[in-house]
Coordinates of C-alpha atoms in Angstrom, one line a residue:
Chain A
M1 CA -72.8 -5.3 39.2
R2 CA -71.7 -6.4 35.7
H3 CA -73.0 -3.1 34.2
C4 CA -71.2 -1.1 36.9
G5 CA -68.0 -2.8 36.1
W6 CA -68.1 -2.0 32.5
L7 CA -69.1 1.6 33.3
L8 CA -66.0 2.0 35.4
V9 CA -64.0 0.6 32.5
L10 CA -65.5 2.9 30.0
V11 CA -65.2 5.9 32.3
V12 CA -61.5 5.5 32.4
C13 CA -61.4 5.0 28.6
L14 CA -61.4 7.8 26.2
A15 CA -64.5 8.5 24.4
P16 CA -64.6 7.3 20.8
G17 CA -62.9 9.7 18.5
A18 CA -61.5 11.7 21.3
G19 CA -59.1 14.2 20.1
A20 CA -60.5 14.1 16.6
Q21 CA -62.2 17.0 14.8
T22 CA -65.7 17.9 15.9
P23 CA -68.3 16.2 13.7
Q24 CA -70.4 18.4 11.4
N25 CA -73.5 16.4 12.1
A26 CA -75.4 17.8 15.1
D27 CA -76.9 14.4 16.0
L28 CA -73.5 12.8 16.0
R29 CA -72.2 15.5 18.3
L30 CA -75.1 14.9 20.7
A31 CA -74.5 11.2 20.5
L32 CA -70.8 11.7 21.5
Q33 CA -72.0 13.9 24.4
A34 CA -74.5 11.2 25.5
Y35 CA -71.7 8.6 25.3
D36 CA -69.5 10.8 27.4
N37 CA -72.4 11.1 29.9
L38 CA -72.6 7.3 30.0
D39 CA -76.1 7.5 28.4
F40 CA -75.5 4.7 26.0
T41 CA -79.1 4.2 24.9
R42 CA -79.4 7.8 23.9
A43 CA -76.0 7.7 22.3
I44 CA -77.2 4.7 20.1
T45 CA -80.4 6.5 19.2
L46 CA -78.7 9.7 18.2
A47 CA -75.9 7.9 16.3
R48 CA -78.4 5.8 14.3
R49 CA -80.3 9.0 13.5
A50 CA -77.1 10.7 12.3
L51 CA -76.4 7.7 10.0
G52 CA -79.8 8.3 8.4
V53 CA -78.7 11.5 6.8
R54 CA -75.9 12.2 4.4
M55 CA -72.5 12.5 6.1
S56 CA -68.8 12.5 5.2
G57 CA -67.0 9.2 5.2
A58 CA -65.0 10.2 8.3
D59 CA -68.2 11.1 10.2
Q60 CA -69.9 7.9 9.1
A61 CA -66.9 5.8 10.4
R62 CA -67.0 7.8 13.6
A63 CA -70.8 7.2 14.0
Y64 CA -70.4 3.4 13.5
E65 CA -67.4 3.3 15.9
L66 CA -69.6 5.1 18.5
L67 CA -72.3 2.6 17.9
G68 CA -69.7 -0.2 18.4
F69 CA -68.6 1.3 21.6
A70 CA -72.1 1.9 22.9
Y71 CA -73.3 -1.6 21.9
S72 CA -70.3 -3.1 23.6
A73 CA -71.2 -1.1 26.8
T74 CA -74.7 -2.5 26.6
D75 CA -73.5 -6.1 26.0
S76 CA -75.0 -6.2 22.5
Q77 CA -71.9 -7.9 21.1
V78 CA -73.4 -8.9 17.7
K79 CA -74.5 -5.4 17.0
A80 CA -71.2 -4.0 18.2
V81 CA -69.3 -6.3 15.8
D82 CA -71.6 -5.3 12.9
A83 CA -71.0 -1.6 13.8
F84 CA -67.2 -2.1 13.9
K85 CA -67.3 -4.0 10.5
Q86 CA -68.9 -0.9 9.0
T87 CA -66.3 1.2 10.6
I88 CA -63.5 -0.9 9.2
L89 CA -65.0 -0.9 5.7
L90 CA -65.3 2.8 5.8
D91 CA -61.8 3.3 7.3
P92 CA -59.7 0.1 6.9
D93 CA -56.7 1.6 8.6
R94 CA -58.6 2.5 11.7
E95 CA -56.9 1.2 14.9
L96 CA -57.9 1.1 18.5
D97 CA -55.3 2.0 21.1
P98 CA -55.3 -1.1 23.4
S99 CA -53.8 1.0 26.2
K100 CA -56.8 3.4 26.2
I101 CA -59.6 1.2 25.1
S102 CA -61.1 -1.6 27.2
P103 CA -60.1 -5.1 26.3
K104 CA -63.7 -6.1 25.6
I105 CA -64.2 -3.4 23.0
T106 CA -60.8 -4.2 21.5
S107 CA -61.6 -7.9 21.2
L108 CA -64.9 -7.1 19.5
F109 CA -63.1 -4.8 17.2
Y110 CA -60.7 -7.5 16.1
S111 CA -63.5 -9.9 15.9
A112 CA -65.1 -7.6 13.3
L113 CA -61.8 -7.2 11.6
G114 CA -61.6 -11.0 11.0
Q115 CA -65.0 -11.0 9.4
V116 CA -64.5 -8.5 6.7
L117 CA -62.1 -8.5 3.7
V118 CA -60.0 -5.3 3.6
V119 CA -56.5 -4.4 2.7
R120 CA -55.0 -2.4 5.6
Q121 CA -51.9 -0.5 6.3
L122 CA -50.7 -0.3 2.8
R123 CA -47.2 1.2 3.0
V124 CA -44.7 1.9 0.2
D125 CA -41.4 2.8 1.7
S126 CA -39.3 5.5 0.1
A127 CA -36.2 4.1 -1.5
R128 CA -33.2 5.1 -3.6
F129 CA -31.2 2.6 -5.5
V130 CA -29.4 1.9 -8.8
G131 CA -31.8 0.7 -11.4
G132 CA -31.8 -3.1 -11.5
Q133 CA -29.9 -3.4 -8.3
G134 CA -32.6 -2.6 -5.7
T135 CA -36.3 -2.9 -4.9
V136 CA -39.1 -0.9 -3.5
P137 CA -40.5 -2.4 -0.2
I138 CA -44.3 -2.7 -0.2
R139 CA -46.2 -4.1 2.7
F140 CA -49.9 -4.4 3.7
T141 CA -52.2 -6.6 5.6
V142 CA -55.1 -8.6 4.3
T143 CA -57.7 -9.4 6.9
S144 CA -59.0 -12.6 5.3
P145 CA -57.7 -15.2 2.9
A146 CA -58.0 -13.8 -0.6
R147 CA -56.5 -13.6 -4.0
V148 CA -54.3 -10.5 -3.9
R149 CA -53.1 -8.8 -7.0
T150 CA -50.7 -5.9 -6.6
R151 CA -50.1 -3.6 -9.5
A152 CA -48.4 -0.4 -10.4
V153 CA -50.3 1.9 -12.7
S154 CA -49.2 5.1 -14.4
G155 CA -51.4 6.4 -17.2
R156 CA -51.9 3.5 -19.5
T157 CA -49.0 1.5 -18.2
T158 CA -49.8 -1.3 -15.8
V159 CA -47.1 -3.5 -14.2
L160 CA -48.1 -6.5 -12.3
I161 CA -46.1 -6.7 -9.1
D162 CA -47.5 -9.8 -7.5
S163 CA -50.5 -12.1 -7.6
S164 CA -51.0 -14.7 -4.9
V165 CA -53.4 -16.0 -2.3
A166 CA -52.5 -14.3 1.0
T167 CA -53.7 -13.4 4.4
G168 CA -52.1 -11.4 7.2
T169 CA -49.1 -9.3 6.6
V170 CA -47.7 -9.3 3.1
N171 CA -44.2 -8.0 2.2
L172 CA -43.3 -7.5 -1.4
R173 CA -40.2 -6.2 -3.2
W174 CA -40.8 -4.4 -6.4
P175 CA -37.7 -3.9 -8.6
A176 CA -39.5 -1.0 -10.5
Q177 CA -39.0 -2.8 -13.8
L178 CA -41.4 -3.3 -16.7
A179 CA -42.1 -6.8 -17.9
N180 CA -39.3 -6.6 -20.5
G181 CA -36.8 -5.7 -17.8
D182 CA -36.6 -2.0 -18.6
L183 CA -36.9 0.5 -15.7
V184 CA -40.3 2.0 -15.2
P185 CA -40.6 5.5 -16.6
A186 CA -40.2 8.3 -14.1
G187 CA -43.4 10.0 -12.9
D188 CA -46.3 9.4 -10.5
W189 CA -47.4 5.8 -10.1
L190 CA -50.2 4.3 -8.1
I191 CA -49.6 1.1 -6.3
I192 CA -52.9 -0.8 -6.2
V193 CA -53.6 -3.8 -4.0
E194 CA -56.8 -5.7 -4.9
A195 CA -58.1 -8.5 -2.7
G196 CA -60.9 -10.8 -3.8
A197 CA -62.6 -13.7 -2.2
A198 CA -65.9 -15.1 -3.3
Q199 CA -68.2 -12.1 -3.6
N200 CA -66.1 -9.9 -1.5
S201 CA -63.4 -7.6 -2.9
F202 CA -61.4 -4.7 -1.7
S203 CA -58.7 -2.5 -3.0
A204 CA -56.3 -0.1 -1.5
S205 CA -53.8 2.2 -3.2
Q206 CA -50.8 4.3 -2.5
A207 CA -49.4 6.9 -4.8
V208 CA -45.6 7.1 -5.3
R209 CA -43.4 9.4 -7.3
I210 CA -40.5 7.8 -9.2
A211 CA -37.6 10.1 -10.3
Y212 CA -34.4 9.4 -12.2
G213 CA -31.0 10.6 -11.1
S214 CA -27.4 10.0 -12.1
V215 CA -25.4 7.5 -10.1
D216 CA -22.6 9.0 -8.0
T217 CA -19.2 8.0 -9.2
L218 CA -16.5 6.9 -6.8
P219 CA -13.5 9.2 -6.1
H220 CA -10.1 7.9 -6.9
L221 CA -8.0 7.0 -3.9
T222 CA -4.8 8.8 -3.0
S223 CA -4.0 6.4 -0.1
L224 CA -5.3 3.1 1.2
P225 CA -7.2 3.6 4.5
G226 CA -5.2 2.2 7.4
Y227 CA -2.0 1.9 5.4
Q228 CA 0.7 4.6 5.3
E229 CA 3.8 4.9 3.3
L230 CA 7.0 4.2 5.1
P231 CA 10.2 6.3 4.7
E232 CA 12.4 4.8 2.0
T233 CA 15.6 5.8 3.6
E234 CA 17.0 5.2 7.0
V235 CA 20.0 6.6 8.9
A236 CA 22.3 4.0 10.3
P237 CA 23.5 4.4 13.8
Q238 CA 26.9 6.1 14.2
T239 CA 29.7 3.5 14.9
W240 CA 33.5 3.3 15.1
R241 CA 33.5 0.6 12.4
P242 CA 35.0 2.9 9.6
A243 CA 37.9 3.9 11.8
G244 CA 38.3 0.3 13.0
L245 CA 38.4 -1.0 9.5
A246 CA 40.9 1.7 8.4
F247 CA 43.1 0.8 11.4
L248 CA 42.8 -2.9 10.6
Y249 CA 43.8 -2.6 7.0
T250 CA 46.7 -0.2 7.7
S251 CA 47.9 -2.4 10.4
G252 CA 47.9 -5.3 8.0
A253 CA 49.9 -3.4 5.5
L254 CA 52.4 -2.3 8.2
I255 CA 52.8 -5.8 9.7
G256 CA 53.2 -7.3 6.2
T257 CA 55.8 -4.7 5.3
L258 CA 57.8 -5.2 8.5
G259 CA 57.6 -8.9 8.2
L260 CA 58.8 -9.0 4.6
E261 CA 61.6 -6.4 4.9
S262 CA 64.9 -8.0 4.2
T263 CA 67.5 -7.7 7.0
T264 CA 70.3 -7.4 4.5
L265 CA 68.7 -4.3 2.9
G266 CA 68.3 -2.5 6.2
S267 CA 65.2 -0.8 7.6
G268 CA 63.5 1.7 5.3
S269 CA 61.9 5.0 6.1
K270 CA 58.3 3.8 5.7
R271 CA 57.6 7.1 4.1
E272 CA 55.2 5.7 1.5
L273 CA 53.3 3.6 4.0
S274 CA 53.1 6.5 6.4
V275 CA 51.5 8.7 3.7
V276 CA 48.9 6.2 2.6
G277 CA 48.3 4.7 6.0
A278 CA 47.7 8.2 7.5
A279 CA 45.3 8.9 4.6
A280 CA 43.4 5.7 5.3
L281 CA 43.3 6.4 9.1
V282 CA 42.1 10.0 8.6
A283 CA 39.5 8.8 6.1
G284 CA 38.3 6.2 8.7
V285 CA 38.1 8.8 11.5
V286 CA 36.3 11.3 9.3
M287 CA 33.8 8.6 8.2
T288 CA 33.2 7.7 11.8
L289 CA 32.6 11.3 12.9
R290 CA 30.6 12.1 9.9
K291 CA 26.8 11.9 10.2
P292 CA 25.8 8.7 8.4
A293 CA 24.1 9.4 5.1
P294 CA 20.6 8.1 4.7
R295 CA 20.6 4.8 3.0
P296 CA 17.8 3.0 1.2
A297 CA 15.6 1.0 3.4
E298 CA 14.9 -2.0 1.2
G299 CA 12.1 -3.4 3.2
N300 CA 10.3 -0.1 3.3
I301 CA 10.9 0.4 -0.5
L302 CA 9.4 -3.0 -1.2
Y303 CA 6.4 -2.2 1.1
N304 CA 5.8 1.1 -0.6
R305 CA 6.0 -0.5 -4.0
L306 CA 3.4 -3.1 -3.0
L307 CA 1.3 -0.3 -1.5
H308 CA 1.5 1.7 -4.8
E309 CA 0.6 -1.4 -6.8
Q310 CA -2.4 -2.1 -4.6
L311 CA -3.5 1.5 -4.8
A312 CA -3.2 1.5 -8.6
R313 CA -5.1 -1.7 -8.8
R314 CA -7.9 -0.3 -6.6
N315 CA -8.1 2.9 -8.6
Q316 CA -8.2 0.8 -11.8
E317 CA -11.2 -1.1 -10.3
I318 CA -12.8 2.2 -9.3
A319 CA -12.3 3.5 -12.8
Q320 CA -14.0 0.4 -14.2
Q321 CA -16.8 0.8 -11.7
N322 CA -17.3 4.4 -12.6
V323 CA -17.6 3.5 -16.3
T324 CA -20.4 1.2 -15.3
R325 CA -21.9 3.7 -12.9
R326 CA -22.1 6.4 -15.6
K327 CA -24.3 4.1 -17.6
Q328 CA -26.6 3.5 -14.7
V329 CA -29.7 5.3 -13.4
E330 CA -30.5 5.9 -9.8
L331 CA -34.2 5.6 -9.0
S332 CA -35.8 7.6 -6.2
V333 CA -39.1 6.4 -5.0
A334 CA -41.1 8.5 -2.6
A335 CA -44.5 7.8 -1.2
L336 CA -47.1 10.6 -1.8
P337 CA -49.8 11.6 0.6
K338 CA -52.3 8.8 0.8
P339 CA -55.7 9.3 -0.9
S340 CA -58.9 8.1 0.6
G341 CA -58.8 4.6 1.9
G342 CA -60.6 2.0 -0.1
R343 CA -63.9 0.6 -1.1
Chain B
M1 CA 57.3 -9.9 -20.0
T2 CA 56.7 -9.8 -23.8
R3 CA 54.9 -6.9 -25.6
P4 CA 52.0 -9.1 -26.7
A5 CA 51.3 -10.1 -23.1
W6 CA 51.2 -6.5 -22.0
G7 CA 48.9 -5.7 -24.9
L8 CA 46.6 -8.5 -24.0
A9 CA 46.4 -7.3 -20.4
I10 CA 45.7 -3.7 -21.2
G11 CA 43.3 -4.7 -23.9
A12 CA 41.3 -6.8 -21.5
A13 CA 41.2 -3.9 -19.1
C14 CA 40.0 -1.5 -21.8
A15 CA 37.4 -4.0 -23.0
L16 CA 35.9 -4.3 -19.5
G17 CA 35.9 -0.5 -19.3
T18 CA 34.0 0.1 -22.5
Q19 CA 31.2 -2.5 -22.2
P20 CA 27.8 -1.0 -21.6
G21 CA 25.8 -1.8 -18.6
S22 CA 24.3 -0.2 -15.6
A23 CA 26.7 -1.9 -13.2
Q24 CA 29.7 -0.7 -15.2
R25 CA 32.0 1.8 -13.4
V26 CA 35.2 3.2 -14.7
T27 CA 37.6 5.4 -12.7
I28 CA 40.6 6.9 -14.3
G29 CA 43.0 9.7 -13.2
P30 CA 46.5 11.0 -12.8
Q31 CA 48.6 10.2 -9.7
F32 CA 51.6 11.6 -7.9
V33 CA 54.1 8.9 -6.9
L34 CA 56.6 8.5 -4.0
A35 CA 58.9 5.5 -4.0
S36 CA 61.8 3.8 -2.3
Y37 CA 64.0 1.2 -3.9
R38 CA 66.6 -1.1 -2.5
E39 CA 68.6 -3.8 -4.0
V40 CA 71.2 -6.4 -3.0
S41 CA 72.5 -4.6 0.1
S42 CA 71.8 -1.8 2.4
G43 CA 74.2 0.4 0.4
L44 CA 71.9 0.5 -2.7
Q45 CA 69.1 2.7 -1.6
Y46 CA 67.1 5.0 -3.7
Q47 CA 64.2 7.4 -3.1
G48 CA 62.3 9.2 -5.7
A49 CA 59.1 10.8 -6.9
G50 CA 57.3 10.7 -10.1
F51 CA 53.9 10.5 -11.7
G52 CA 51.6 7.9 -12.9
G53 CA 48.1 7.1 -14.0
A54 CA 45.6 4.4 -13.0
A55 CA 42.4 3.1 -14.5
V56 CA 39.9 0.8 -12.8
A57 CA 36.9 -0.8 -14.5
R58 CA 34.2 -2.8 -12.8
W59 CA 31.6 -5.0 -14.5
R60 CA 29.4 -7.2 -12.5
R61 CA 31.7 -9.4 -10.4
F62 CA 34.7 -8.7 -12.5
S63 CA 37.1 -5.8 -12.2
A64 CA 40.3 -4.8 -13.9
E65 CA 42.9 -2.3 -12.9
A66 CA 45.9 -1.0 -14.7
V67 CA 48.6 1.3 -13.2
V68 CA 51.5 2.9 -14.9
T69 CA 54.1 4.9 -12.9
R70 CA 57.3 6.6 -13.8
V71 CA 59.6 7.4 -11.0
T72 CA 63.0 9.1 -10.9
F73 CA 65.1 7.4 -8.3
N74 CA 68.0 9.2 -6.6
P75 CA 70.5 7.6 -4.3
S76 CA 69.7 8.1 -0.7
G77 CA 72.5 6.4 1.0
S78 CA 76.1 7.5 1.5
T79 CA 77.4 5.8 -1.5
A80 CA 78.6 8.5 -3.9
T81 CA 79.1 6.3 -6.9
L82 CA 75.4 5.5 -7.4
K83 CA 73.6 7.2 -10.2
S84 CA 70.0 8.2 -10.6
F85 CA 67.8 6.2 -12.9
D86 CA 64.2 6.3 -14.0
A87 CA 61.9 3.3 -13.5
T88 CA 58.7 2.7 -15.5
Q89 CA 56.4 0.2 -13.9
I90 CA 53.3 -1.3 -15.3
D91 CA 50.9 -3.3 -13.1
A92 CA 47.7 -4.9 -14.2
W93 CA 45.1 -7.0 -12.4
L94 CA 42.0 -8.9 -13.3
A95 CA 39.9 -9.7 -10.3
Y96 CA 36.7 -11.7 -9.6
D97 CA 34.6 -11.0 -6.5
I98 CA 34.0 -14.2 -4.6
A99 CA 32.2 -12.2 -1.9
P100 CA 31.1 -8.6 -1.4
Y101 CA 34.3 -8.0 0.6
A102 CA 36.8 -10.4 -1.1
S103 CA 38.1 -11.1 -4.5
L104 CA 40.7 -13.3 -6.2
E105 CA 43.0 -11.6 -8.6
A106 CA 45.7 -12.4 -11.2
G107 CA 47.8 -10.0 -13.2
L108 CA 51.2 -8.9 -14.3
T109 CA 53.9 -6.6 -13.1
H110 CA 56.8 -5.2 -15.0
R111 CA 59.4 -2.6 -14.0
S112 CA 62.1 -1.5 -16.3
P113 CA 64.9 1.0 -15.5
S114 CA 66.4 3.7 -17.7
P115 CA 69.3 3.5 -18.2
E116 CA 69.0 -0.2 -18.7
F117 CA 71.7 -1.1 -16.2
G118 CA 70.6 1.4 -13.5
A119 CA 68.7 -1.4 -11.7
Q120 CA 67.3 -4.8 -12.3
S121 CA 64.5 -5.0 -14.7
V122 CA 61.7 -7.2 -13.2
G123 CA 58.7 -9.0 -14.7
A124 CA 56.3 -11.4 -13.0
V125 CA 52.9 -12.8 -12.9
R126 CA 50.7 -11.9 -10.0
V127 CA 48.3 -14.3 -8.2
G128 CA 46.6 -13.2 -5.0
A129 CA 43.6 -12.0 -3.2
R130 CA 42.1 -8.7 -2.1
A131 CA 39.9 -7.7 0.7
S132 CA 37.9 -4.5 0.7
S133 CA 35.5 -2.8 3.0
E134 CA 33.2 0.2 2.6
I135 CA 33.9 2.6 5.5
G136 CA 31.5 5.2 4.4
P137 CA 29.4 6.5 1.5
G138 CA 31.7 6.2 -1.5
A139 CA 34.7 5.4 0.6
T140 CA 36.5 2.0 0.3
V141 CA 39.6 0.7 1.9
S142 CA 41.3 -2.4 0.6
F143 CA 44.2 -4.7 1.4
R144 CA 45.9 -6.9 -1.2
A145 CA 48.4 -9.7 -1.1
D146 CA 49.9 -11.1 -4.3
Y147 CA 52.4 -13.8 -4.9
L148 CA 54.8 -12.9 -7.8
A149 CA 55.2 -16.0 -9.7
A150 CA 57.8 -16.8 -12.3
P151 CA 59.8 -13.6 -11.9
Q152 CA 62.3 -12.8 -14.5
F153 CA 65.3 -10.4 -14.1
S154 CA 67.4 -8.6 -16.6
G155 CA 70.5 -9.6 -14.6
G156 CA 69.5 -13.3 -14.3
G157 CA 68.8 -15.2 -11.2
H158 CA 65.7 -16.6 -9.6
A159 CA 63.5 -15.8 -6.6
S160 CA 61.8 -18.4 -4.5
L161 CA 59.7 -16.0 -2.5
S162 CA 58.3 -12.9 -4.0
L163 CA 55.4 -11.0 -2.5
D164 CA 53.6 -7.8 -3.2
L165 CA 51.4 -6.2 -0.5
G166 CA 49.1 -3.3 -1.1
L167 CA 46.9 -0.9 0.8
G168 CA 44.3 1.1 -1.1
L169 CA 41.9 3.9 -0.3
D170 CA 39.3 5.3 -2.6
V171 CA 37.1 8.2 -1.4
R172 CA 34.5 9.8 -3.6
L173 CA 34.9 13.5 -3.0
A174 CA 32.0 14.9 -5.0
G175 CA 30.0 13.5 -7.9
R176 CA 32.4 11.7 -10.2
L177 CA 35.6 13.0 -8.5
H178 CA 37.5 10.4 -6.4
A179 CA 40.6 10.8 -4.2
I180 CA 42.8 7.7 -4.5
A181 CA 45.7 6.7 -2.3
A182 CA 47.5 3.4 -2.7
Y183 CA 50.5 1.8 -1.2
A184 CA 52.5 -1.2 -2.6
F185 CA 55.3 -3.0 -1.0
Q186 CA 57.2 -5.4 -3.2
H187 CA 59.7 -7.9 -1.8
I188 CA 61.6 -10.2 -4.2
D189 CA 63.9 -12.7 -2.6
R190 CA 66.2 -12.8 -5.6
K191 CA 69.3 -15.1 -5.6
D192 CA 72.0 -14.9 -8.2
N193 CA 74.9 -17.1 -9.2
P194 CA 77.0 -15.2 -11.7
G195 CA 79.8 -17.7 -12.1
G196 CA 77.5 -20.8 -12.1
T197 CA 79.7 -22.7 -9.7
A198 CA 79.5 -20.9 -6.3
P199 CA 76.4 -21.2 -4.1
D200 CA 73.6 -18.7 -4.9
T201 CA 74.2 -15.2 -3.7
P202 CA 71.3 -13.3 -2.1
A203 CA 70.4 -10.2 -4.2
P204 CA 67.0 -9.2 -2.8
I205 CA 65.0 -6.4 -4.4
Q206 CA 62.6 -4.3 -2.3
Q207 CA 60.4 -1.4 -3.4
S208 CA 57.7 0.6 -1.6
L209 CA 55.5 2.8 -3.7
A210 CA 52.8 5.3 -2.7
R211 CA 50.4 6.7 -5.2
L212 CA 48.3 9.8 -4.4
G213 CA 45.9 11.1 -7.0
L214 CA 42.5 12.0 -8.3
G215 CA 40.2 9.9 -10.4
V216 CA 37.1 10.6 -12.4
G217 CA 34.4 8.0 -12.4
F218 CA 32.2 7.2 -15.3

């Protein structure tokens, strides 16, 4: 019953290496066919025979993985773990898809992973930053506690990035600077991660290309975002105030004249007052009917002045920043295609 | 009014007008004058026309104005014995703005006829106030009331109440060119006592004067 249960599980799972390229070794191909036919004993025999001859690293890893699967199916857990350990050493980045592989096989795989020392999933993210103001993200996983040294090497130049005891996922930030603080020279660099514990050691590497570029300068502003200049003149609403004032002043002069006139001298012709009073009234009416001239809007003028001062101050800051930026270098770091895993 | 006093007044006006400064403004120009003059009784009535000139200077809150007119007065009543005469009048003000629309002023006025006995020669000190309002761009209307203190007459006498009212209009026509119209009504409640023994005899003097002209601003 127990065997039948595992067989059902394995039937619904993909065969090891499914979707990968067809192996060159004939025995390995036959072993894969036997595994597909649920003939695990024959699959183990053929896989072991295939490992007895010279094969590529990928085929070797595939053969050991097939062995791990087959031993798992036959309940030979120790042998399965040993086979998976060999697989991991040959291909440290190898992963099993938990959604397609049975939990039992997956657990054995991770059990094997914890028993070997490898550096997995070394990733150097592409980055672009101003020299001295940014870092290159580096991350990897160490499967067992170990002294981990991370270096960057280009030709004879070696830069120590980090040295620490670590296990699990490690995240590093490399400022791409030499020990004296200068930026690393442009060119191809190799990020090497070396892990060592007792007699075991492992290293993984990732090639990156570092290029220099000029830092973009900031454009000068012609306006402040979100702020607009206001009109500096405004047209007052049309009123009868001019005519009213002219009438008031003329009336004052008329009343004063009539009040001060001496009775003994008789009443005058008021010719002079008529002329000037009429001129004042006409001027008042004309000013009333005339379209008001735009007058300075003091509040808006003050606002615009402050806006211009702010804009000038901001442009001055931009100019200073551009002076600094022209002296800076922009580093572009790009990861290159990964070479073979590790050893 | 003595000659040194007139010289001082005109000199002060000129001094204000020639001082440098962004707030300084000077307007000067010729004027056509219409005037009516009455004296003592309703029988002494004159009307005339003439010419004149005015200068106005402004400096900060201070302003000075000087006006000179010369009018030929002709009898306008039915009295045939009256003769024409020319009158030269000089007015000067110094004003200080106590508010954008009001100012206090002091000055002088002097009118002298030619021939000398054609009419009373009058001189007095002015003390008063002026209100002005802007009725449009470059257009100002003003009203003035002055008390004429310590009046002196060529024929003697005294005046307990002497007032001078004025209405002014200044409109900037274009650029520096201004149109100016001004009205002044002067009432002097003169009393005379020729013999020195009888009660004072009323001999009022009344003049209304209109000035119309152009001015150039600097």
